[in-house]
Coordinates of C-alpha atoms and ligand atoms in Angstrom, one line a residue:
X62 CA 109.9 84.3 96.6
X63 CA 113.2 84.2 94.8
X64 CA 116.4 83.1 96.5
X65 CA 118.5 86.1 97.6
X66 CA 121.3 86.5 95.0
X67 CA 124.8 86.0 96.6
X68 CA 125.7 89.3 95.1
X69 CA 123.0 91.2 97.0
X70 CA 124.2 93.5 99.8
X71 CA 122.7 92.1 103.0
X72 CA 122.2 93.5 106.4
X73 CA 122.3 92.8 110.2
X74 CA 120.3 94.1 113.1
X75 CA 122.8 95.9 115.3
X76 CA 120.4 97.4 117.9
X77 CA 116.8 97.1 119.1
X78 CA 114.3 98.5 121.4
X79 CA 110.9 97.8 122.8
X80 CA 108.2 100.1 124.2
X81 CA 104.9 99.3 126.0
X82 CA 102.6 101.8 127.6
X83 CA 102.6 101.9 131.4
X84 CA 98.9 101.2 131.9
X85 CA 98.1 97.5 132.3
X86 CA 94.7 96.1 131.7
X87 CA 94.1 92.6 133.0
X88 CA 91.5 90.1 131.9
X89 CA 89.8 90.7 135.2
X90 CA 89.6 94.4 134.4
X91 CA 87.8 93.6 131.1
X92 CA 85.5 91.2 132.9
X93 CA 84.2 94.1 135.0
X94 CA 82.4 95.6 131.9
X95 CA 82.2 92.7 129.4
X96 CA 80.5 89.3 129.6
X97 CA 83.7 87.4 129.7
X98 CA 86.2 86.0 132.3
X99 CA 89.9 85.6 132.9
X100 CA 89.6 81.9 132.5
X101 CA 87.8 82.1 129.1
X102 CA 90.3 84.6 127.7
X103 CA 93.4 82.6 128.9
X104 CA 92.0 79.3 127.6
X105 CA 90.9 80.6 124.2
X106 CA 93.8 83.1 123.6
X107 CA 96.6 82.7 126.1
X108 CA 96.4 86.4 126.8
X109 CA 96.5 87.5 130.5
X110 CA 97.0 91.2 130.3
X111 CA 97.8 94.0 127.9
X112 CA 99.3 97.5 127.8
X113 CA 97.2 100.4 126.7
X114 CA 98.1 104.0 126.0
X115 CA 100.3 106.4 124.2
X116 CA 100.3 107.4 120.6
X117 CA 101.9 105.6 117.7
X118 CA 104.5 108.3 117.4
X119 CA 105.4 108.4 121.1
X120 CA 105.8 104.6 121.4
X121 CA 107.9 104.6 118.2
X122 CA 110.2 107.3 119.4
X123 CA 110.7 105.4 122.6
X124 CA 111.6 102.1 120.9
X125 CA 113.5 103.8 118.1
X126 CA 115.6 105.7 120.6
X127 CA 116.5 102.5 122.5
X128 CA 117.5 100.8 119.2
X129 CA 119.7 103.7 118.1
X130 CA 121.4 103.8 121.5
X131 CA 122.0 100.1 121.5
X132 CA 123.5 100.1 118.0
X133 CA 125.7 103.0 118.8
X134 CA 125.2 104.6 115.4
X135 CA 125.2 108.3 115.0
X136 CA 121.5 109.2 114.3
X137 CA 122.7 111.6 111.6
X138 CA 124.0 108.6 109.6
X139 CA 120.6 106.8 109.5
X140 CA 119.6 106.8 105.8
X141 CA 115.9 105.9 106.1
X142 CA 113.1 105.3 108.6
X143 CA 110.4 102.7 107.8
X144 CA 107.4 102.7 110.3
X145 CA 105.1 99.8 110.1
X146 CA 101.7 100.7 111.5
X147 CA 98.0 100.2 110.8
X148 CA 97.1 102.9 113.4
X149 CA 98.7 106.1 112.2
X150 CA 98.2 109.2 114.5
X151 CA 97.0 111.3 111.6
X152 CA 95.7 110.5 108.1
X153 CA 98.2 113.0 106.7
X154 CA 101.2 113.1 107.1
X155 CA 102.6 109.7 107.7
X156 CA 103.4 109.1 111.3
X157 CA 107.0 108.4 110.4
X158 CA 107.4 112.1 109.9
X159 CA 106.7 112.8 113.6
X160 CA 108.9 109.9 114.6
X161 CA 111.7 111.1 112.4
X162 CA 111.5 114.6 113.9
X163 CA 111.2 113.2 117.5
X164 CA 114.3 111.1 117.0
X165 CA 116.3 114.0 115.4
X166 CA 116.8 112.1 112.2
X167 CA 117.2 113.7 108.7
X168 CA 116.4 111.0 106.2
X169 CA 113.7 109.5 104.1
X170 CA 110.8 108.4 106.2
X171 CA 107.7 106.5 105.2
X172 CA 104.9 104.3 106.7
X173 CA 104.1 100.8 105.7
X174 CA 100.6 99.3 106.4
X175 CA 100.4 95.6 106.1
X176 CA 98.6 95.2 109.4
X177 CA 100.1 92.5 111.7
X178 CA 102.5 91.3 109.0
X179 CA 103.9 94.8 108.7
X180 CA 107.1 94.5 110.6
X181 CA 108.3 91.7 108.4
X182 CA 107.2 93.7 105.3
X183 CA 109.3 96.6 106.6
X184 CA 112.3 94.4 107.4
X185 CA 112.2 93.1 103.8
X186 CA 111.8 96.6 102.4
X187 CA 114.7 97.7 104.6
X188 CA 116.9 95.0 103.1
X189 CA 115.8 96.2 99.7
X190 CA 117.0 99.7 100.5
X191 CA 120.4 98.3 101.7
X192 CA 120.7 96.3 98.4
X193 CA 120.4 99.5 96.4
X194 CA 123.0 101.4 98.4
X195 CA 121.7 102.7 101.8
X196 CA 123.9 101.8 104.8
X197 CA 121.5 102.2 107.8
X198 CA 117.8 101.8 108.0
X199 CA 115.7 102.2 111.2
X200 CA 112.7 99.9 111.1
X201 CA 109.9 100.3 113.6
X202 CA 106.7 98.3 114.1
X203 CA 104.1 100.2 116.3
X204 CA 100.4 100.0 116.8
X205 CA 97.9 101.6 119.2
X206 CA 95.0 99.3 118.4
X207 CA 93.3 100.4 121.7
X208 CA 92.3 103.6 119.8
X209 CA 90.3 101.6 117.2
X210 CA 88.9 98.9 119.5
X211 CA 85.3 98.8 120.5
X212 CA 85.6 98.2 124.2
X213 CA 82.0 97.0 124.4
X214 CA 82.7 94.1 121.9
X215 CA 84.0 91.1 123.7
X216 CA 85.0 89.5 120.4
X217 CA 87.8 92.0 119.8
X218 CA 88.3 93.9 123.1
X219 CA 90.0 90.8 124.7
X220 CA 92.6 90.7 122.0
X221 CA 94.0 94.0 120.9
X222 CA 96.6 96.3 122.6
X223 CA 99.4 98.8 122.1
X224 CA 103.2 98.5 121.8
X225 CA 106.3 99.1 119.7
X226 CA 109.5 97.4 118.6
X227 CA 112.4 98.8 116.6
X228 CA 115.5 97.7 114.9
X229 CA 118.6 99.3 113.4
X230 CA 119.5 97.5 110.2
X231 CA 123.0 98.0 108.9
X232 CA 124.5 96.9 105.6
X233 CA 127.4 94.4 105.8
X234 CA 130.1 93.3 103.4
X235 CA 129.7 89.5 102.9
X236 CA 127.0 87.3 104.4
X237 CA 124.2 89.1 106.1
X238 CA 121.3 87.9 108.2
X239 CA 118.4 87.5 105.7
X240 CA 118.3 84.0 104.4
X241 CA 114.8 83.8 102.9
X242 CA 111.6 85.8 102.9
X243 CA 108.0 85.8 101.8
X244 CA 105.3 88.5 101.5
X245 CA 101.8 87.8 100.5
X246 CA 98.3 89.2 100.6
X247 CA 94.8 88.2 99.5
X248 CA 92.6 91.3 99.3
X249 CA 89.5 89.2 98.6
X250 CA 89.5 88.5 102.4
X251 CA 89.6 92.1 103.5
X252 CA 86.1 92.0 105.1
X253 CA 87.2 89.4 107.7
X254 CA 89.0 92.1 109.7
X255 CA 88.7 95.8 109.1
X256 CA 88.0 99.2 110.5
X257 CA 86.4 102.0 108.5
X258 CA 88.2 105.4 108.8
X259 CA 87.1 106.8 112.2
X260 CA 85.5 103.4 113.1
X261 CA 86.4 100.4 115.2
X262 CA 87.7 96.9 114.3
X263 CA 85.2 94.4 113.1
X264 CA 86.3 90.8 112.9
X265 CA 85.0 87.3 112.0
X266 CA 87.2 85.6 114.6
X267 CA 86.6 82.0 113.7
X268 CA 87.3 82.5 110.0
X269 CA 90.4 84.6 110.8
X270 CA 91.7 81.8 113.0
X271 CA 91.2 79.2 110.4
X272 CA 92.8 81.2 107.6
X273 CA 95.6 82.4 109.9
X274 CA 97.0 78.9 110.6
X275 CA 97.0 78.0 106.9
X276 CA 98.7 81.2 105.7
X277 CA 101.3 81.2 108.5
X278 CA 102.3 77.7 107.5
X279 CA 102.3 78.5 103.8
X280 CA 104.4 81.6 104.2
X281 CA 106.9 79.9 106.6
X282 CA 107.3 77.0 104.1
X283 CA 108.1 79.5 101.3
X284 CA 110.7 81.3 103.4
X285 CA 112.3 78.0 104.4
X286 CA 112.4 76.8 100.8
X287 CA 114.0 80.1 99.7
X288 CA 116.6 79.8 102.5
X289 CA 117.3 76.2 101.6
X290 CA 116.4 75.1 105.2
X291 CA 113.8 72.8 106.8
X292 CA 111.9 73.5 110.0
X293 CA 114.4 71.3 111.9
X294 CA 117.0 74.0 111.2
X295 CA 114.9 76.7 113.0
X296 CA 116.2 77.5 116.5
X297 CA 113.5 80.1 117.4
X298 CA 110.2 81.3 116.1
X299 CA 109.0 84.8 116.7
X300 CA 105.4 84.6 115.4
X301 CA 102.7 87.2 115.4
X302 CA 101.2 87.2 118.9
X303 CA 97.5 87.0 118.1
X304 CA 96.4 83.9 119.9
X305 CA 98.6 81.2 121.4
X306 CA 96.3 78.5 119.9
X307 CA 96.9 79.9 116.4
X308 CA 100.6 79.6 117.0
X309 CA 100.3 76.1 118.5
X310 CA 98.3 74.9 115.4
X311 CA 100.7 76.5 112.9
X312 CA 103.8 75.1 114.7
X313 CA 102.3 71.6 114.9
X314 CA 101.9 71.7 111.1
X315 CA 105.4 73.0 110.7
X316 CA 106.8 70.3 113.0
X317 CA 108.3 72.9 115.3
X318 CA 107.9 72.4 119.1
X319 CA 106.4 75.2 121.2
X320 CA 109.6 75.2 123.2
X321 CA 111.2 77.0 120.3
X322 CA 108.5 79.7 120.2
X323 CA 108.8 83.2 121.8
X324 CA 105.4 83.9 123.2
X325 CA 104.9 87.3 124.9
X326 CA 101.2 87.7 124.0
X327 CA 100.3 86.7 127.5
X328 CA 101.8 90.0 128.7
X329 CA 101.0 92.2 125.8
X330 CA 98.1 90.9 123.8
X331 CA 97.9 91.4 120.0
X332 CA 99.9 94.6 119.3
X333 CA 99.8 94.1 115.5
X334 CA 103.0 95.6 113.9
X335 CA 104.8 95.5 117.3
X336 CA 104.1 91.9 118.1
X337 CA 106.8 90.1 116.1
X338 CA 109.6 92.5 117.2
X339 CA 108.4 92.3 120.8
X340 CA 108.6 88.5 120.7
X341 CA 112.0 88.6 118.8
X342 CA 113.7 91.1 121.1
X343 CA 112.3 89.6 124.3
X344 CA 114.1 86.4 123.2
X345 CA 117.2 88.3 122.5
X346 CA 117.1 90.2 125.8
X347 CA 116.7 87.0 127.8
X348 CA 119.6 85.2 126.1
X349 CA 117.5 82.8 124.1
X350 CA 119.4 83.7 121.0
X351 CA 123.1 83.2 120.0
X352 CA 125.1 84.0 116.9
X353 CA 124.3 81.5 114.1
X354 CA 120.7 80.7 115.2
X355 CA 118.2 80.5 112.5
X356 CA 115.1 82.5 113.5
X357 CA 111.8 82.4 111.8
X358 CA 109.6 85.5 111.9
X359 CA 106.1 84.8 110.7
X360 CA 102.9 86.8 110.8
X361 CA 99.5 87.3 109.3
X362 CA 97.0 90.1 109.4
X363 CA 94.1 92.0 108.1
X364 CA 94.2 92.2 104.3
X365 CA 94.7 89.3 104.6
X366 CA 98.4 89.7 104.6
X367 CA 101.1 87.2 105.4
X368 CA 104.8 87.6 105.7
X369 CA 107.8 85.6 107.0
X370 CA 111.5 85.9 107.1
X371 CA 114.4 83.7 108.2
X372 CA 117.3 85.5 109.7
X373 CA 120.6 84.1 110.9
X374 CA 121.0 85.8 114.3
X375 CA 124.1 87.8 114.9
X376 CA 124.6 88.8 118.5
X377 CA 125.9 92.4 118.5
Ligands
COA261 N1 84.2 85.7 126.6 C1 83.4 84.7 126.9 N2 82.8 84.0 126.0 C2 83.0 84.3 124.7 C3 83.8 85.4 124.3 C4 84.4 86.1 125.3 N3 85.3 87.1 125.1 N4 83.8 85.5 123.0 C5 83.0 84.5 122.5 N5 82.5 83.8 123.6 C6 81.6 82.6 123.5 C7 80.8 82.5 122.2 O1 79.6 83.3 122.3 C8 80.6 81.1 122.1 O2 79.5 80.7 123.0 P1 78.5 79.5 122.5 O3 79.3 78.3 122.5 O4 77.5 79.5 123.7 O5 77.9 80.0 121.2 C9 81.8 80.4 122.7 O6 82.4 81.5 123.6 C10 82.9 80.0 121.7 O7 83.0 81.1 120.8 P2 84.0 81.0 119.6 O8 83.8 82.3 118.7 O9 83.8 79.7 118.9 O10 85.4 81.1 120.3 P3 86.8 80.8 119.7 O11 87.4 79.7 120.4 O12 86.8 80.8 118.2 O13 87.6 82.1 120.2 C11 88.5 84.1 119.3 C12 87.3 83.4 119.7 C13 88.1 85.5 118.7 C14 89.4 84.3 120.5 C15 89.2 83.3 118.2 O14 88.3 82.9 117.2 C16 90.4 84.0 117.6 O15 91.4 84.2 118.2 N6 90.3 84.3 116.3 C17 91.4 84.9 115.5 C18 91.4 86.4 115.8 C19 92.6 87.1 115.5 O16 93.7 86.5 115.5 N7 92.5 88.3 115.1 C20 93.6 89.2 114.8 C21 94.2 88.8 113.5 S1 95.7 89.7 113.2

């Protein structure tokens, strides 16, 4: 991807919020009905429990409200809402319409579907809107994968879950946070992970794993090059929380120690669009980030999509 022109209006995240359904499902709970075990799931994925429930709109409204409150912006001044989701509540209209109404916003609202890479796609699109004149964009990544999971299929049921993360992005005069970015997709691989309309997720797990490591590394390297940085300059990685082994393999190739990774998948499983913001804002809320840190966001997903971004953290 091209370097960001110095003349481009950039942005910063000024508030964020997270939302997880109350209901917790442990590996032991799954093992009651599936031929699996807590030990197997932890060893092969790193996931210990996940949260299940709610709708994409309700979780988005919860995380979005927290982000707006934290930023202190007047909701009537938000210029656009981008909701990243691969599990909309309805086919028509976009779920962002319900979220906009629920948050009392009056602005352009649209959904983005790039599966688990979607939050980074939305972040990049949000910066694009700032570059052409908008001042404030609310970005939300939410998925309720439990609604399209086959709970009798141990290949997928152990992985997927529900959650939401949101960020208020505001334009700034002078240097902003986005240093480099990359978005990619290879539609020839769509059959590796898909759900028909009304159906449940079907996945070729091993092949997804193999491809995921490669495309995460590839995308991260492109963003680093665009930002003029090396992996040594990265302070924190907020990767897609699909499987800790995928993250370990990708970070090893990128030469980034796991101590720099925010891993929340043990608590929340694979929440698709929500997983990168959940990891990023967990790190921010636990004081793992300070102004000036270079943060790598990197994800992959059905499609197969990939996306990454490097942001210079600014503590509000
Ligand atoms: N519980 C217990 N055993 C299981 C199991 C489960 N849930 N799922 C598979 N197994 C068994 C297999 O049958 C196999 O048994 P065998 O050796 O007797 O044939 C063995 O465990 C190993 O299976 P395998 O498929 O090789 O496991 P894996 O290490 O590849 O892990 C995934 C499976 C799905 C966890 C892993 O491939 C993965 O995470 N893939 C990527 C998925 C992903 O990220 N999807 C989302 C993309 S956004």
